[in-house]
Backbone as JSON, one array per atom type, in Angstrom:
{
  "sequence": "RRGLIIHAAGTIDAGFHGPITLELANVGIIPHRIRPDRPIAVIGLEVLTSRARRPYDGGFQGQVRPMIT",
  "N": [[-3.27, -66.51, -17.09], [-2.3, -67.23, -19.66], [-2.91, -69.79, -20.91], [-3.0, -71.27, -18.94], [-4.8, -73.01, -16.93], [-6.85, -73.87, -14.27], [-8.51, -76.23, -12.75], [-11.74, -76.21, -12.38], [-13.38, -77.69, -9.77], [-15.72, -77.04, -8.43], [-17.05, -77.12, -5.25], [-15.53, -76.99, -1.9], [-16.85, -78.96, 0.1], [-18.42, -78.75, 3.18], [-17.08, -80.04, 6.46], [-15.22, -81.92, 4.88], [-11.66, -82.47, 5.17], [-8.45, -81.88, 5.19], [-5.98, -80.93, 3.01], [-6.13, -78.6, 0.11], [-6.31, -79.52, -3.18], [-5.1, -78.18, -6.1], [-6.25, -78.89, -9.33], [-3.95, -78.35, -11.9], [-3.57, -77.5, -15.35], [-1.87, -76.52, -18.42], [-2.66, -75.44, -21.46], [-1.97, -73.83, -23.24], [0.68, -72.59, -25.51], [2.79, -71.27, -24.24], [5.31, -72.0, -22.1], [4.81, -72.28, -18.45], [6.21, -71.35, -15.26], [5.9, -71.92, -12.38], [5.81, -70.12, -9.35], [6.32, -70.22, -6.25], [5.88, -67.35, -5.0], [3.98, -66.27, -6.56], [0.85, -65.51, -7.34], [-1.63, -67.67, -8.02], [-4.51, -68.18, -7.95], [-7.68, -67.88, -6.68], [-9.47, -68.13, -3.6], [-12.82, -68.45, -2.53], [-14.93, -68.17, 0.4], [-17.27, -69.21, 2.56], [-19.8, -68.83, 5.33], [-21.35, -71.08, 7.37], [-24.92, -71.04, 8.55], [-25.94, -72.91, 9.94], [-25.43, -76.43, 11.16], [-24.0, -78.55, 8.79], [-26.47, -80.86, 7.08], [-25.3, -83.45, 6.13], [-22.17, -83.85, 6.68], [-19.58, -84.02, 4.74], [-17.92, -87.19, 3.53], [-16.21, -88.15, 2.02], [-13.89, -90.35, -0.43], [-11.67, -88.22, -0.04], [-11.65, -87.82, 2.14], [-9.66, -86.62, 5.02], [-7.03, -87.17, 3.35], [-3.31, -86.69, 3.25], [-1.82, -86.21, 1.29], [-1.8, -85.2, -2.45], [-4.12, -86.7, -4.49], [-3.7, -89.6, -6.82], [-5.95, -90.04, -9.38]],
  "CA": [[-4.12, -66.94, -17.55], [-1.74, -67.34, -20.84], [-3.2, -70.97, -20.86], [-2.88, -71.67, -17.67], [-6.4, -73.44, -16.33], [-7.04, -74.38, -12.67], [-9.67, -76.97, -12.92], [-12.69, -76.01, -10.87], [-13.99, -78.56, -9.42], [-16.76, -76.87, -7.53], [-16.95, -76.58, -3.75], [-15.22, -77.93, -0.89], [-17.85, -79.62, 1.16], [-18.52, -78.67, 4.82], [-17.02, -81.26, 6.99], [-13.68, -82.2, 4.58], [-10.46, -82.27, 6.36], [-7.35, -82.17, 4.15], [-5.14, -80.02, 2.1], [-7.21, -78.38, -0.78], [-5.54, -80.01, -4.35], [-5.6, -77.24, -7.34], [-5.84, -79.62, -10.6], [-3.19, -77.34, -13.28], [-3.19, -77.61, -16.83], [-1.47, -75.65, -19.58], [-3.39, -75.69, -22.49], [-1.23, -72.84, -24.34], [1.74, -72.92, -26.17], [4.07, -70.96, -23.68], [5.85, -72.88, -20.64], [4.82, -71.64, -17.14], [6.98, -71.52, -14.18], [4.88, -71.38, -10.98], [6.73, -70.13, -8.06], [5.69, -70.08, -4.75], [5.48, -66.28, -4.16], [3.18, -65.99, -7.49], [-0.62, -65.92, -6.82], [-2.58, -68.26, -9.45], [-5.84, -69.1, -7.72], [-8.33, -67.29, -5.68], [-10.97, -69.39, -3.25], [-14.04, -67.72, -1.75], [-15.24, -68.88, 1.81], [-18.85, -68.87, 3.0], [-20.02, -69.02, 6.58], [-22.56, -71.44, 7.12], [-25.66, -70.92, 9.38], [-26.25, -74.03, 10.81], [-24.76, -77.36, 10.94], [-24.3, -79.29, 7.53], [-27.02, -81.91, 7.2], [-24.66, -84.4, 5.6], [-21.02, -83.52, 5.95], [-18.5, -84.67, 3.38], [-17.24, -88.53, 4.55], [-15.88, -89.13, 0.54], [-12.7, -90.98, -0.76], [-10.53, -87.89, 0.0], [-11.25, -87.63, 3.73], [-8.31, -87.2, 5.74], [-5.74, -87.06, 3.13], [-2.35, -85.92, 3.16], [-1.14, -85.41, -0.13], [-2.45, -85.03, -3.33], [-4.02, -88.72, -4.92], [-4.03, -89.68, -8.57], [-7.36, -91.01, -9.33]],
  "C": [[-3.79, -66.95, -19.31], [-2.18, -69.04, -21.25], [-3.03, -71.66, -19.94], [-4.61, -72.25, -17.22], [-5.95, -74.04, -14.94], [-8.21, -74.93, -12.93], [-10.68, -76.8, -11.52], [-13.95, -76.72, -10.84], [-15.7, -78.53, -8.45], [-16.66, -76.48, -6.18], [-16.28, -77.37, -3.35], [-16.22, -78.17, -0.11], [-17.86, -79.19, 2.44], [-18.25, -79.97, 5.36], [-15.73, -81.87, 5.99], [-12.88, -81.41, 5.59], [-9.63, -83.15, 5.56], [-6.88, -80.99, 3.11], [-6.16, -80.1, 0.95], [-5.72, -79.05, -2.03], [-6.12, -79.08, -5.38], [-4.99, -78.01, -8.53], [-5.25, -78.38, -11.98], [-3.36, -77.86, -14.5], [-2.8, -76.41, -17.97], [-1.88, -76.12, -20.68], [-2.84, -74.46, -23.38], [-0.19, -73.48, -25.14], [3.09, -72.29, -25.27], [4.03, -71.49, -22.27], [5.34, -71.88, -19.38], [5.69, -71.89, -16.16], [6.44, -71.03, -13.0], [5.97, -71.27, -10.03], [6.0, -69.89, -7.01], [5.38, -68.64, -4.19], [4.45, -65.27, -5.4], [1.71, -66.1, -7.33], [-1.05, -66.62, -8.73], [-3.64, -68.72, -9.31], [-6.36, -67.98, -6.78], [-9.66, -68.38, -4.85], [-11.88, -68.21, -2.34], [-14.45, -68.71, -0.19], [-16.06, -67.88, 2.07], [-18.82, -69.35, 4.25], [-21.15, -69.89, 6.67], [-23.6, -71.05, 8.49], [-26.25, -71.35, 10.26], [-25.35, -75.0, 10.22], [-24.98, -77.99, 9.4], [-25.32, -80.49, 7.85], [-25.95, -83.54, 6.92], [-22.98, -83.68, 5.05], [-20.28, -83.93, 5.25], [-18.03, -85.95, 4.07], [-17.11, -89.09, 2.8], [-14.48, -89.53, 0.66], [-11.43, -89.81, -0.35], [-10.46, -87.47, 1.31], [-10.0, -87.67, 4.38], [-6.76, -87.18, 4.67], [-4.55, -86.31, 3.04], [-1.55, -85.49, 2.17], [-2.29, -85.54, -1.41], [-2.41, -86.24, -4.09], [-4.61, -88.35, -6.58], [-4.98, -90.37, -8.53], [-7.55, -91.28, -10.91]]
}
């Protein structure tokens, strides 16, 4: 929280297939070293009670690596 921001893009749509990419930015004056064992985010999951009417079918579907847009 010392200037490290994780972009909150909203939700991961039902039907999305691929890795979830976190967009990080350091807006503080202190450099950060991110290590694999240090938690930096929380993700909340919800269970659908029915099928999505329009499952995700956008440009990031099936990606295998982060994309630069």
